[in-house]
Amino acid sequence: MAKRFVRITLATKCRLLFGVAAIVIIGSTLIAPVLYTETLADEAVLLAGREVTRLYFHEWMRAHAERQPAERVSDLFTARVDPAPPLDAPLRRIRLHLLSDPGQLPVEARLAAKAFHRDPAQPMVQLPNFDNDSTRKVFRAIRAVDACLACHERDPQARDLTRGQLVGLIEAELPADASPRNRVIRRGVILIGGFVALLLALMTFYFVIQRLILSPVGQLKAVADRVAEGDLTTRSEVRTGDEFEQLGDSFNEMLHAVQQSQHQLRTANRALDLKLNELTESNVALFEANRLKGEFLANISHELRTPLNSIIGFAELLSESDDARIKRYGGNILTPARMLLRMINDLLDLARVEASNVKLTVTRVSPSDICETLVSLVTPQAEKKNLRLTLEVDGTPPIIRTDAGKVQQILYNLLDNAIKFTPAGGSVTVRATFDADADAIVIDVTDTGPGISEADQPHIFEKFYQADASTTRAHGGVGLGLAIARDLATILGGTLTLRSTPSEGTTFTLTLPPQIPAPEGRRAPEAAGDRLETGG
């Protein structure tokens, strides 16, 4: 954008533009009067010359008709130039038909004779006086008529005249009204009149602009400046009865609307402050309740696990009895007891995760060994349901530094769910690979179960969420396994994602980095040593 070096106010712009426009317009309009007055001056000279030469011609004709003395008449007829005309004006008569050499004539007379020869109907010719700028010369044509021919038959030199022939000129030398001095005076008067008109126009324009435009604009600018300083109570007082007043009224309406908006905004801010205070208090109470809930879950889980472990221990002893009836009773006790123990463990893990009280033991972990150990662990469950359990390891995944126990817990939850929800005759596949592009270990657990609907997939990792209530009744569980698995994956610096197609199966993908990243503001967990954890 071009840099503006000079700021010109609206008043200065209006005055400059109108001044230039007025000068151009008045100057243009004065050209016509100047030219017209000079034309009138030329016409006045021509008219005076016409009258003077006409009077001179009639005076000469009268003297001829009254038979003036022969010597005078002879002088008038024979003199080629009359030095003393009968009128006061400097007049003379030039007899062309008696001249043997037209070059003897003055320049003006020769030009006039040529003009009369070109246009026989032209009676008068006006020419400048080349010897004196203050006078002009007017020529009247004298042409032969019947009376002239009858009279001049006695003159041997004039017997060859023909009717209409140019026989002479009457020259009148008159003051030139268009002389330089008169011309300057005329133009000066016109220029003075134009200057006075321009001055009056500028004064009128100044009053109109100042009163009707600049004054309302100045008032509106003053109001805008006060508003910019924060005074919203100011109002426009422009009362011109035109668009400026309408603009001022619109400005006032805008200020009123801004005031109302600010009042509403202040009211909303006060209400928001109250809500924020209430929300803060609620958050504090919620945090405290969450803390108490975590402590309660941890305590109750611990208190429940102690007697439950005893029950499971005695149930295992009963299930090893040789008495079939006692063995059946022991199995009936052992199965729900183990399910209850798993729920209690899940609640305890949830409490620890929510309380950020998860302790990590970082060791060198072999992903392939962990997968192999877990597959061996759940193989009896898979065989019991007639499922095909497969382990696929792509090459030799590199050793990573992570918490082996947490990785086993995540994978065990995934494998347990896959076996639990896959119908008999299906398959469960564990695949471990290394993604060089992402520099991460990727472990997929794929089943051929019923899959998860698209509506349930966004919520499947939520706490206590179960896709199908009938599943809970058939397989047990409270919907915490996947939520805990995802939280543990996040703690380990990895991710747990889902791909599922209804009626075809589900794939859970666990991605783990080579090393657990340090939480923001804290150091990374230190390794427990260089021992290699292989699971189990």
Steps between C-alpha positions, in 0.01 A plus 500: 500500500635840405626710788306819562737789564240778530164484671250747354186578696154483346461878529826563314406249230158660448644852486781405263276302268227764491753780457663328203160413353374858544813645338473262204126558455510880533814521287335289231184711507704825470657392173172542312432858627856606415474366147148640459599851615791505258265390224259778598789749490591390149137524394477850653801613298348348187165669568666838557701460182188407308322816615800728446570371150130509415478866609814582307365332188166681529680835558699449187192399303311805631782733396500340160121534470511870603762574236773627721763724344684327223835538658385330817313237307797458277718465806268238645488303177859528397673470836607150561504555875285763672720654766219697664168321507190700582447311830698521824594133482828419324347391169628475148374374169713279283419479126606158385410531131744784453795311651741353252694310768303347796829469685480873570216432745562449870502141625161536665340636181642216290364241745158669500490511118581129483224425750243699298608325178456159666154586635325767286202498740717605796452877564751549787839370610671564835877462530762585762722799445844356452660838576302580816358241741265754658291541181322277255415560135156447353453489122175548305482379141399754228356324198388655169122548454295651214528852639875464523524377141285787369701760686841358416438481123649852480822374657715328239674300774173357632314412180600131529322447835246219532203465729599344839869556447704581815614853423609622841526462875401725783747456786419600856761484773325461834621448857528128575287421802684168518834672540738343754412758763126465455536127479690492830240721665214282377667181607598650833141597570385148413773341713415724794136399465601135483723539806218662694267217392763243603547669837125505561473135392782398735347692789161345433653155470699549821186593688301211352775242556582625849139526614337207322780242473811564707319607817281183518800285411701666776224434752478135398879468522496648850236246604706217348812620687314503831368150429855385422603633842234279659213746548194315372258751652582770246250564222496681167320838501506561123173668394537583132185331373691303238711187462745619766222506756395152390863388538512652847177324598640171371816565700292559813304180441827310458634642827176406676530146364865483609404616849231235521742235372759601758237489775392155387863393476573623853192317625608184318854537638368528854286192445798324345717591798238350730486187287879478495510528877235231527689287248824547691333396821341205320836399354661516841219291644519262205875467537459425867223250427717340234786474745273348763359262239849390404597447859178311563550278197858431598406421859192294416687313229776416741250394768308285251803336344626356830195282580441435130849354462423268789174394335679436171769301680249273675296469178811382315556238769140385468528481122799264539296256712440144377133530587324612184227679690748694715713572192193642321417716801857628508484589130170682549662708774830556317359640172291790643768567762762551231259724304439702815875526563555628149231767546661605827841520331350712221346739753832525679685571176241762406543674833875506456480637145256774594711593800812508279647253742622247246855396570712397203784255504695561182710210371634372170206316347485260205162546328516160331569321832212680675261406218618139507455480879147643489397272213620201702309630803163528324539192277299281743210747484511502119515120478209474740288704251647322198668819372809519281757722678789619282812707570672682213826687554637705213875446519655582834346812653760709686528511876310790658515666840157489664302347785463131415223445755284777355555371145397150612192639672393685183556200272336260746185718505495506119557122467248420772233710325586349160466144633192586701304658210617276212258214435617138491691411186635853456854625517707750697827635359777692675739680264811692613686727254740794502389816316824663386324814376335565837791346696255299710401143588154408366308206653166402342244272668248387238194280550220370279228584747176692440679832473397836645239722340596844372270660759686328786855548374540866616398397855669162532791640706274683745483380859213261583385505135377171355389458142240230575333433837454134406878468475536603862254236609672233290866583573498727801703816546416863580650672194831615649753280318535704180487832684784390729696359205479828309602704806798270559601529134493879533710484817756289311513767226312286248153475352222246487271517197215300355397373156183296479254377240170363630460124440864472386713570805702755692864607512651687794838660428747582777782735399797541736800734467858374547509679836239650729504879444537731798173664607502876452689663783641169631792271421448174319456194724835349578575146394499237771811347354628334190320169556286378213132439576348222293167480672360250743 
